[in-house]
Amino acid sequence: MEESPKPRRLLPKDSSEIEAIADLQTARLALRWALERIRAVESERDALRGKSETESREKRAALEDLRALQRTFNYYAAKLQESEVLAKTLAERLETARAEAAPEEAPAAPSREDLESPEVGAGALSLRQSYKERLSALKAEHAAELEALKKSLEEAASRTVRKVQVLAQEERERLEHQVAHERESRRLALASLESRHRAELAALAESIQKRPRL
């Protein structure tokens, strides 16, 4: 029994098939190059992402600083409230002092003769005048304390508000500048990456065009 002839290896029939094979090899090279470029772009993207995460941490730190300033403001606001409570306490003390300054009731009612005596009249007048002067002094002292406390609290609150406003404005400007800088940096990085990618594609296309066809 005769053996069947082995199939011959098919060869290109004409130059068009040879060109097709060459184009296939070129396409494979282009795909390999594209894969390498994709990996490079992904690597650069990961690097930019890491930079973005670092910048995000810096933003969070700046926000924490701003929250600390807000806590400082709340602290001084609470101090102001405590001072108002103290002022109320001083007012209550004044009322207590007024009550203590009032003449105490005598344990026994004096007789009419005693009340009409010149000594008792002079003593009562002197005592009344003494209590009146004491009450006036307490009123003046209390008013001075309240005025000084009010002025001190207003100055402290004003300084705190101004400080918080200045720091908040500085922080806002810093964050705006940082965001603008980050946006510009990303734009330039992407533009550079795109330009480099286009140049490499153009170089590859030119190389393919200059390659002699078989």
Coordinates of N, CA and C in Angstrom, one line a residue:
M1 N 0.8 -1.2 0.0 CA 0.0 0.0 0.0 C 0.9 1.2 0.0
E2 N 0.5 2.1 -0.9 CA 1.4 3.3 -1.1 C 1.0 4.3 0.1
E3 N 2.1 4.9 0.6 CA 1.9 6.0 1.6 C 1.4 7.2 0.9
S4 N 0.5 7.9 1.6 CA -0.1 9.2 1.1 C 1.0 10.2 1.2
P5 N 1.2 11.1 0.2 CA 2.2 12.1 0.3 C 2.0 13.1 1.4
K6 N 3.0 13.5 2.1 CA 2.9 14.5 3.2 C 2.5 15.8 2.6
P7 N 1.6 16.6 3.3 CA 1.2 17.9 2.8 C 2.4 18.8 2.8
R8 N 2.5 19.5 1.7 CA 3.6 20.5 1.6 C 3.2 21.7 2.4
R9 N 4.3 22.4 2.9 CA 4.1 23.6 3.6 C 3.7 24.7 2.6
L10 N 2.6 25.3 2.9 CA 2.1 26.4 2.0 C 3.0 27.6 2.0
L11 N 3.4 28.0 0.9 CA 4.2 29.2 0.8 C 3.4 30.3 0.2
P12 N 3.8 31.5 0.5 CA 3.1 32.7 -0.1 C 3.0 32.6 -1.6
K13 N 1.9 32.9 -2.1 CA 1.7 32.8 -3.5 C 2.3 34.0 -4.3
D14 N 2.1 35.1 -3.7 CA 2.6 36.3 -4.4 C 3.1 37.3 -3.3
S15 N 3.5 38.5 -3.8 CA 4.1 39.5 -3.0 C 3.1 40.1 -2.0
S16 N 1.8 40.0 -2.3 CA 0.8 40.6 -1.4 C 0.7 39.8 -0.1
E17 N 0.9 38.5 -0.2 CA 0.9 37.6 1.0 C 2.1 37.9 1.8
I18 N 3.2 38.1 1.1 CA 4.5 38.4 1.8 C 4.3 39.8 2.6
E19 N 3.7 40.7 1.9 CA 3.5 42.0 2.6 C 2.5 41.8 3.8
A20 N 1.5 41.0 3.6 CA 0.6 40.7 4.7 C 1.3 40.1 5.9
I21 N 2.2 39.2 5.7 CA 3.0 38.6 6.8 C 3.9 39.7 7.4
A22 N 4.5 40.5 6.6 CA 5.3 41.6 7.2 C 4.5 42.6 8.0
D23 N 3.3 42.9 7.5 CA 2.4 43.8 8.2 C 1.9 43.1 9.5
L24 N 1.7 41.8 9.5 CA 1.4 41.1 10.7 C 2.5 41.2 11.8
Q25 N 3.7 41.0 11.3 CA 4.8 41.1 12.3 C 4.9 42.6 12.8
T26 N 4.7 43.5 11.9 CA 4.7 44.9 12.4 C 3.6 45.2 13.4
A27 N 2.4 44.6 13.1 CA 1.3 44.7 14.0 C 1.6 44.1 15.4
R28 N 2.3 43.0 15.4 CA 2.7 42.4 16.6 C 3.7 43.2 17.4
L29 N 4.6 43.8 16.7 CA 5.6 44.8 17.3 C 4.9 46.0 17.9
A30 N 3.9 46.5 17.1 CA 3.1 47.6 17.6 C 2.3 47.3 18.8
L31 N 1.7 46.1 18.8 CA 1.0 45.6 20.0 C 1.9 45.5 21.2
R32 N 3.1 44.9 21.0 CA 4.0 44.8 22.1 C 4.4 46.1 22.6
W33 N 4.7 47.1 21.7 CA 5.1 48.4 22.1 C 3.9 49.1 22.9
A34 N 2.7 48.9 22.4 CA 1.5 49.5 23.0 C 1.3 48.9 24.4
L35 N 1.6 47.6 24.6 CA 1.5 47.0 25.9 C 2.5 47.5 26.9
E36 N 3.7 47.7 26.4 CA 4.8 48.3 27.2 C 4.4 49.8 27.6
R37 N 3.8 50.5 26.6 CA 3.4 51.9 26.9 C 2.3 51.9 28.0
I38 N 1.3 50.9 27.8 CA 0.2 50.9 28.8 C 0.8 50.6 30.2
R39 N 1.7 49.7 30.3 CA 2.3 49.4 31.6 C 3.1 50.7 32.1
A40 N 3.8 51.4 31.3 CA 4.5 52.6 31.7 C 3.5 53.7 32.2
V41 N 2.4 53.8 31.4 CA 1.3 54.8 31.8 C 0.7 54.4 33.1
E42 N 0.4 53.1 33.3 CA -0.1 52.7 34.6 C 0.8 52.9 35.7
S43 N 2.1 52.7 35.5 CA 3.1 53.0 36.5 C 3.1 54.5 36.9
E44 N 3.1 55.3 35.8 CA 3.0 56.8 36.1 C 1.7 57.2 36.8
R45 N 0.6 56.5 36.4 CA -0.6 56.8 37.0 C -0.6 56.4 38.5
D46 N 0.0 55.3 38.8 CA 0.1 54.9 40.2 C 1.0 55.9 41.0
A47 N 2.0 56.4 40.3 CA 2.9 57.3 41.0 C 2.1 58.6 41.3
L48 N 1.3 59.1 40.3 CA 0.5 60.3 40.5 C -0.5 60.0 41.6
R49 N -1.1 58.8 41.6 CA -2.1 58.5 42.6 C -1.4 58.5 44.0
G50 N -0.2 58.0 44.1 CA 0.5 58.1 45.4 C 0.7 59.5 45.9
K51 N 1.1 60.4 44.9 CA 1.3 61.8 45.2 C 0.0 62.4 45.6
S52 N -1.1 62.0 44.9 CA -2.4 62.6 45.3 C -2.8 62.2 46.7
E53 N -2.5 60.9 47.1 CA -2.8 60.5 48.5 C -2.0 61.3 49.5
T54 N -0.7 61.6 49.2 CA 0.1 62.4 50.1 C -0.5 63.8 50.2
E55 N -0.9 64.4 49.1 CA -1.5 65.7 49.1 C -2.8 65.7 49.9
S56 N -3.6 64.6 49.8 CA -4.8 64.4 50.5 C -4.6 64.4 52.0
R57 N -3.5 63.7 52.4 CA -3.1 63.7 53.8 C -2.8 65.1 54.3
E58 N -2.1 65.9 53.5 CA -1.7 67.2 53.8 C -3.0 68.1 54.0
K59 N -4.0 67.9 53.1 CA -5.2 68.6 53.2 C -5.9 68.3 54.5
R60 N -5.9 67.0 54.8 CA -6.6 66.6 56.1 C -5.9 67.2 57.3
A61 N -4.6 67.3 57.2 CA -3.9 67.9 58.3 C -4.2 69.4 58.4
A62 N -4.4 70.1 57.3 CA -4.8 71.5 57.3 C -6.2 71.6 57.9
L63 N -7.1 70.7 57.5 CA -8.4 70.8 58.1 C -8.4 70.5 59.6
E64 N -7.6 69.7 60.0 CA -7.4 69.4 61.5 C -7.0 70.7 62.2
D65 N -6.0 71.4 61.5 CA -5.6 72.7 62.1 C -6.8 73.7 62.2
L66 N -7.6 73.7 61.2 CA -8.7 74.6 61.2 C -9.7 74.2 62.3
R67 N -9.9 72.9 62.4 CA -10.8 72.4 63.5 C -10.2 72.8 64.9
A68 N -8.9 72.8 65.0 CA -8.3 73.1 66.3 C -8.6 74.6 66.6
L69 N -8.5 75.5 65.6 CA -8.8 76.9 65.7 C -10.3 77.1 66.2
Q70 N -11.1 76.3 65.6 CA -12.6 76.4 65.9 C -12.8 75.9 67.4
R71 N -12.0 74.9 67.8 CA -12.1 74.5 69.2 C -11.6 75.6 70.1
T72 N -10.5 76.3 69.7 CA -10.0 77.4 70.5 C -11.1 78.5 70.7
F73 N -11.7 78.8 69.5 CA -12.8 79.8 69.6 C -13.9 79.4 70.5
N74 N -14.3 78.1 70.4 CA -15.4 77.6 71.3 C -15.0 77.6 72.8
Y75 N -13.7 77.4 73.0 CA -13.2 77.5 74.4 C -13.3 78.9 75.0
Y76 N -12.9 79.9 74.2 CA -13.1 81.2 74.7 C -14.5 81.7 74.8
A77 N -15.3 81.1 73.9 CA -16.8 81.4 74.0 C -17.3 80.9 75.3
A78 N -16.9 79.7 75.7 CA -17.3 79.1 76.9 C -16.8 79.9 78.1
K79 N -15.6 80.4 78.0 CA -15.0 81.3 79.1 C -15.9 82.5 79.2
L80 N -16.3 83.1 78.1 CA -17.2 84.3 78.1 C -18.5 84.0 78.8
Q81 N -19.0 82.8 78.6 CA -20.3 82.4 79.2 C -20.1 82.2 80.7
E82 N -18.9 81.6 81.1 CA -18.6 81.5 82.5 C -18.5 82.9 83.2
S83 N -17.9 83.8 82.5 CA -17.8 85.2 83.0 C -19.2 85.8 83.2
E84 N -20.1 85.6 82.3 CA -21.4 86.1 82.5 C -22.1 85.5 83.7
V85 N -21.8 84.2 83.9 CA -22.4 83.6 85.1 C -21.7 84.2 86.4
L86 N -20.4 84.5 86.3 CA -19.8 85.2 87.4 C -20.4 86.6 87.7
A87 N -20.7 87.3 86.6 CA -21.3 88.6 86.8 C -22.7 88.5 87.5
K88 N -23.4 87.4 87.1 CA -24.7 87.2 87.8 C -24.5 86.9 89.2
T89 N -23.5 86.1 89.5 CA -23.2 85.8 90.9 C -22.8 87.0 91.7
L90 N -22.1 88.0 91.1 CA -21.7 89.2 91.8 C -23.0 90.0 92.0
A91 N -23.9 90.0 91.1 CA -25.2 90.7 91.3 C -26.0 90.1 92.5
E92 N -25.9 88.8 92.6 CA -26.6 88.1 93.8 C -25.9 88.5 95.1
R93 N -24.6 88.6 95.0 CA -23.8 89.0 96.2 C -24.2 90.4 96.6
L94 N -24.4 91.3 95.6 CA -24.8 92.7 95.9 C -26.2 92.7 96.6
E95 N -27.1 91.9 96.1 CA -28.4 91.8 96.8 C -28.3 91.3 98.2
T96 N -27.4 90.3 98.4 CA -27.1 89.8 99.8 C -26.6 90.9 100.7
A97 N -25.6 91.6 100.1 CA -25.0 92.7 100.9 C -26.0 93.8 101.2
R98 N -26.9 94.0 100.3 CA -28.0 95.0 100.6 C -28.9 94.5 101.8
A99 N -29.2 93.2 101.7 CA -30.0 92.6 102.8 C -29.3 92.7 104.2
E100 N -27.9 92.4 104.1 CA -27.2 92.5 105.3 C -27.0 93.9 105.9
A101 N -27.0 94.9 104.9 CA -26.9 96.3 105.4 C -28.1 96.8 106.0
A102 N -29.3 96.2 105.8 CA -30.5 96.7 106.4 C -30.5 96.5 107.9
P103 N -31.0 97.5 108.6 CA -30.9 97.4 110.1 C -31.7 96.3 110.6
E104 N -31.1 95.6 111.6 CA -31.7 94.4 112.2 C -32.9 94.8 113.1
E105 N -33.9 94.0 113.2 CA -35.0 94.3 114.0 C -34.6 94.1 115.5
A106 N -34.9 95.0 116.3 CA -34.6 95.0 117.7 C -35.3 93.8 118.4
P107 N -34.6 93.2 119.3 CA -35.2 92.0 120.0 C -36.5 92.4 120.8
A108 N -36.5 93.6 121.3 CA -37.6 94.0 122.1 C -38.0 95.5 121.6
A109 N -39.3 95.7 121.5 CA -39.8 97.0 121.1 C -39.4 98.1 122.1
P110 N -38.7 99.1 121.7 CA -38.4 100.2 122.7 C -39.7 100.9 123.1
S111 N -39.7 101.5 124.3 CA -40.8 102.3 124.7 C -40.9 103.6 124.0
R112 N -42.1 104.2 124.1 CA -42.2 105.5 123.4 C -41.3 106.6 123.9
E113 N -41.0 106.5 125.2 CA -40.1 107.5 125.8 C -38.7 107.3 125.2
D114 N -38.3 106.0 125.1 CA -37.0 105.8 124.5 C -36.8 106.3 123.1
L115 N -37.9 106.1 122.3 CA -37.9 106.5 120.9 C -37.8 108.0 120.8
E116 N -38.5 108.7 121.7 CA -38.6 110.1 121.7 C -37.4 110.8 122.3
S117 N -36.5 110.0 122.9 CA -35.3 110.7 123.6 C -34.3 111.2 122.5
P118 N -33.6 112.3 122.8 CA -32.7 112.8 121.8 C -31.6 111.8 121.5
E119 N -31.1 111.0 122.4 CA -30.0 110.1 122.2 C -30.4 109.0 121.2
V120 N -31.6 108.5 121.4 CA -32.1 107.5 120.4 C -32.3 108.0 119.0
G121 N -32.8 109.2 118.9 CA -33.0 109.8 117.6 C -31.7 110.1 116.9
A122 N -30.7 110.6 117.7 CA -29.4 110.8 117.1 C -28.7 109.5 116.7
G123 N -28.8 108.5 117.5 CA -28.2 107.2 117.2 C -28.9 106.6 116.0
A124 N -30.2 106.7 115.9 CA -30.9 106.1 114.7 C -30.5 106.8 113.4
L125 N -30.4 108.1 113.5 CA -30.0 108.9 112.3 C -28.5 108.5 111.9
S126 N -27.7 108.4 112.9 CA -26.3 108.0 112.6 C -26.2 106.6 112.0
L127 N -27.0 105.7 112.5 CA -27.0 104.3 112.0 C -27.5 104.3 110.6
R128 N -28.6 105.0 110.4 CA -29.2 105.1 109.0 C -28.2 105.6 108.0
Q129 N -27.5 106.7 108.4 CA -26.5 107.3 107.5 C -25.4 106.3 107.2
S130 N -25.0 105.6 108.3 CA -23.9 104.6 108.1 C -24.3 103.5 107.1
Y131 N -25.5 103.0 107.3 CA -25.9 101.9 106.4 C -26.1 102.5 104.9
K132 N -26.5 103.7 104.8 CA -26.7 104.3 103.5 C -25.4 104.5 102.8
E133 N -24.4 104.9 103.5 CA -23.1 105.1 103.0 C -22.5 103.7 102.6
R134 N -22.7 102.7 103.4 CA -22.2 101.4 103.1 C -22.8 100.8 101.9
L135 N -24.1 101.0 101.8 CA -24.8 100.5 100.6 C -24.4 101.2 99.3
S136 N -24.2 102.5 99.4 CA -23.7 103.2 98.2 C -22.3 102.8 97.8
A137 N -21.4 102.5 98.8 CA -20.1 102.0 98.5 C -20.1 100.6 97.8
L138 N -21.0 99.8 98.3 CA -21.2 98.4 97.7 C -21.7 98.5 96.3
K139 N -22.6 99.4 96.1 CA -23.2 99.6 94.7 C -22.1 100.1 93.8
A140 N -21.3 101.1 94.2 CA -20.2 101.6 93.4 C -19.2 100.5 93.1
E141 N -18.8 99.8 94.1 CA -17.8 98.7 93.9 C -18.3 97.6 93.0
H142 N -19.6 97.3 93.1 CA -20.1 96.2 92.3 C -20.2 96.7 90.8
A143 N -20.6 98.0 90.6 CA -20.7 98.6 89.3 C -19.3 98.6 88.6
A144 N -18.3 99.0 89.4 CA -16.9 99.1 88.9 C -16.4 97.7 88.5
E145 N -16.7 96.7 89.3 CA -16.3 95.3 89.0 C -17.0 94.8 87.7
L146 N -18.3 95.1 87.6 CA -19.0 94.6 86.4 C -18.5 95.3 85.2
E147 N -18.2 96.6 85.3 CA -17.7 97.3 84.1 C -16.4 96.8 83.7
A148 N -15.5 96.6 84.7 CA -14.1 96.1 84.3 C -14.2 94.7 83.7
L149 N -15.1 93.9 84.3 CA -15.2 92.5 83.8 C -15.8 92.5 82.4
K150 N -16.8 93.4 82.2 CA -17.4 93.5 80.9 C -16.4 93.9 79.8
K151 N -15.6 94.9 80.2 CA -14.6 95.5 79.2 C -13.5 94.4 78.9
S152 N -13.1 93.7 80.0 CA -12.1 92.7 79.8 C -12.6 91.5 78.9
L153 N -13.8 91.1 79.1 CA -14.4 90.1 78.3 C -14.6 90.5 76.9
E154 N -15.0 91.7 76.7 CA -15.2 92.2 75.3 C -13.9 92.3 74.5
E155 N -12.8 92.7 75.2 CA -11.5 92.8 74.6 C -11.0 91.4 74.3
A156 N -11.1 90.5 75.2 CA -10.7 89.1 75.0 C -11.4 88.4 73.8
A157 N -12.7 88.6 73.8 CA -13.6 88.1 72.8 C -13.2 88.7 71.4
S158 N -13.0 90.0 71.4 CA -12.6 90.6 70.1 C -11.3 90.1 69.6
R159 N -10.3 90.0 70.5 CA -9.0 89.5 70.1 C -9.1 88.1 69.6
T160 N -9.9 87.3 70.3 CA -10.0 85.9 69.8 C -10.7 85.8 68.5
V161 N -11.7 86.6 68.3 CA -12.5 86.5 67.0 C -11.5 87.0 65.9
R162 N -10.8 88.1 66.1 CA -9.9 88.6 65.1 C -8.8 87.5 64.7
K163 N -8.3 86.9 65.8 CA -7.2 85.9 65.6 C -7.8 84.7 64.8
V164 N -9.0 84.3 65.1 CA -9.5 83.1 64.4 C -9.9 83.5 63.0
Q165 N -10.4 84.7 62.8 CA -10.7 85.2 61.4 C -9.4 85.2 60.5
V166 N -8.3 85.8 61.1 CA -7.1 85.9 60.4 C -6.5 84.5 60.0
L167 N -6.5 83.7 61.0 CA -6.0 82.3 60.8 C -6.8 81.5 59.8
A168 N -8.1 81.7 59.9 CA -9.0 81.0 59.0 C -8.8 81.5 57.5
Q169 N -8.6 82.8 57.4 CA -8.4 83.4 56.1 C -7.1 82.9 55.5
E170 N -6.0 82.9 56.3 CA -4.7 82.4 55.9 C -4.8 80.9 55.5
E171 N -5.5 80.1 56.2 CA -5.7 78.7 55.9 C -6.5 78.5 54.6
R172 N -7.5 79.4 54.5 CA -8.3 79.3 53.2 C -7.5 79.6 52.0
E173 N -6.7 80.7 52.1 CA -5.8 81.1 51.0 C -4.8 80.0 50.7
R174 N -4.2 79.4 51.8 CA -3.2 78.4 51.6 C -3.8 77.2 50.9
L175 N -5.0 76.8 51.3 CA -5.7 75.6 50.6 C -6.0 75.9 49.2
E176 N -6.5 77.1 48.9 CA -6.8 77.5 47.5 C -5.6 77.5 46.7
H177 N -4.5 78.0 47.2 CA -3.2 78.0 46.4 C -2.7 76.6 46.2
Q178 N -2.9 75.8 47.2 CA -2.4 74.4 47.1 C -3.2 73.6 46.1
V179 N -4.6 73.8 46.1 CA -5.4 73.1 45.2 C -5.1 73.6 43.7
A180 N -4.9 74.9 43.6 CA -4.6 75.4 42.2 C -3.2 74.9 41.7
H181 N -2.3 74.8 42.7 CA -1.0 74.3 42.3 C -1.1 72.8 41.9
E182 N -1.9 72.0 42.7 CA -2.0 70.6 42.4 C -2.7 70.4 41.0
R183 N -3.7 71.2 40.8 CA -4.5 71.1 39.5 C -3.5 71.4 38.3
E184 N -2.7 72.5 38.5 CA -1.8 72.8 37.4 C -0.7 71.8 37.2
S185 N -0.2 71.2 38.3 CA 0.8 70.1 38.2 C 0.2 68.9 37.5
R186 N -1.0 68.5 37.8 CA -1.6 67.4 37.1 C -1.8 67.7 35.7
R187 N -2.3 68.9 35.4 CA -2.5 69.3 34.0 C -1.2 69.2 33.2
L188 N -0.1 69.7 33.8 CA 1.2 69.7 33.1 C 1.7 68.3 32.9
A189 N 1.5 67.5 34.0 CA 2.0 66.1 33.9 C 1.2 65.3 32.8
L190 N -0.1 65.5 32.8 CA -0.9 64.8 31.8 C -0.6 65.3 30.4
A191 N -0.3 66.6 30.2 CA 0.0 67.2 28.9 C 1.4 66.6 28.5
S192 N 2.3 66.5 29.4 CA 3.7 66.0 29.1 C 3.6 64.5 28.7
L193 N 2.7 63.8 29.4 CA 2.6 62.3 29.1 C 1.9 62.1 27.8
E194 N 0.9 62.9 27.5 CA 0.2 62.8 26.2 C 1.2 63.2 25.0
S195 N 1.9 64.3 25.2 CA 2.9 64.7 24.2 C 3.9 63.6 23.9
R196 N 4.4 63.0 25.0 CA 5.4 62.0 24.8 C 4.8 60.8 24.1
H197 N 3.6 60.5 24.5 CA 2.9 59.3 23.9 C 2.7 59.6 22.4
R198 N 2.3 60.8 22.0 CA 2.1 61.1 20.6 C 3.4 61.1 19.8
A199 N 4.5 61.6 20.4 CA 5.8 61.5 19.8 C 6.2 60.1 19.5
E200 N 6.0 59.2 20.5 CA 6.4 57.9 20.3 C 5.6 57.2 19.3
L201 N 4.3 57.5 19.2 CA 3.4 56.9 18.2 C 3.8 57.4 16.8
A202 N 4.2 58.7 16.7 CA 4.6 59.2 15.4 C 5.9 58.6 15.0
A203 N 6.9 58.4 16.0 CA 8.1 57.7 15.6 C 7.9 56.3 15.2
L204 N 7.0 55.6 15.8 CA 6.7 54.2 15.5 C 6.1 54.2 14.1
A205 N 5.1 55.1 13.8 CA 4.5 55.1 12.5 C 5.5 55.4 11.4
E206 N 6.4 56.4 11.7 CA 7.5 56.7 10.7 C 8.4 55.5 10.5
S207 N 8.7 54.8 11.6 CA 9.6 53.6 11.4 C 8.9 52.5 10.6
I208 N 7.6 52.4 10.8 CA 6.9 51.4 10.0 C 6.9 51.7 8.5
Q209 N 6.7 53.0 8.3 CA 6.6 53.5 6.9 C 8.0 53.3 6.2
K210 N 9.0 53.6 6.9 CA 10.4 53.5 6.3 C 10.9 52.1 6.2
R211 N 10.2 51.1 6.8 CA 10.7 49.7 6.8 C 10.5 49.2 5.4
P212 N 11.5 48.6 4.7 CA 11.3 48.0 3.4 C 10.4 46.9 3.4
R213 N 9.5 46.8 2.4 CA 8.6 45.7 2.3 C 9.3 44.6 1.5
L214 N 9.0 43.4 2.0 CA 9.6 42.2 1.4 C 8.8 41.8 0.1

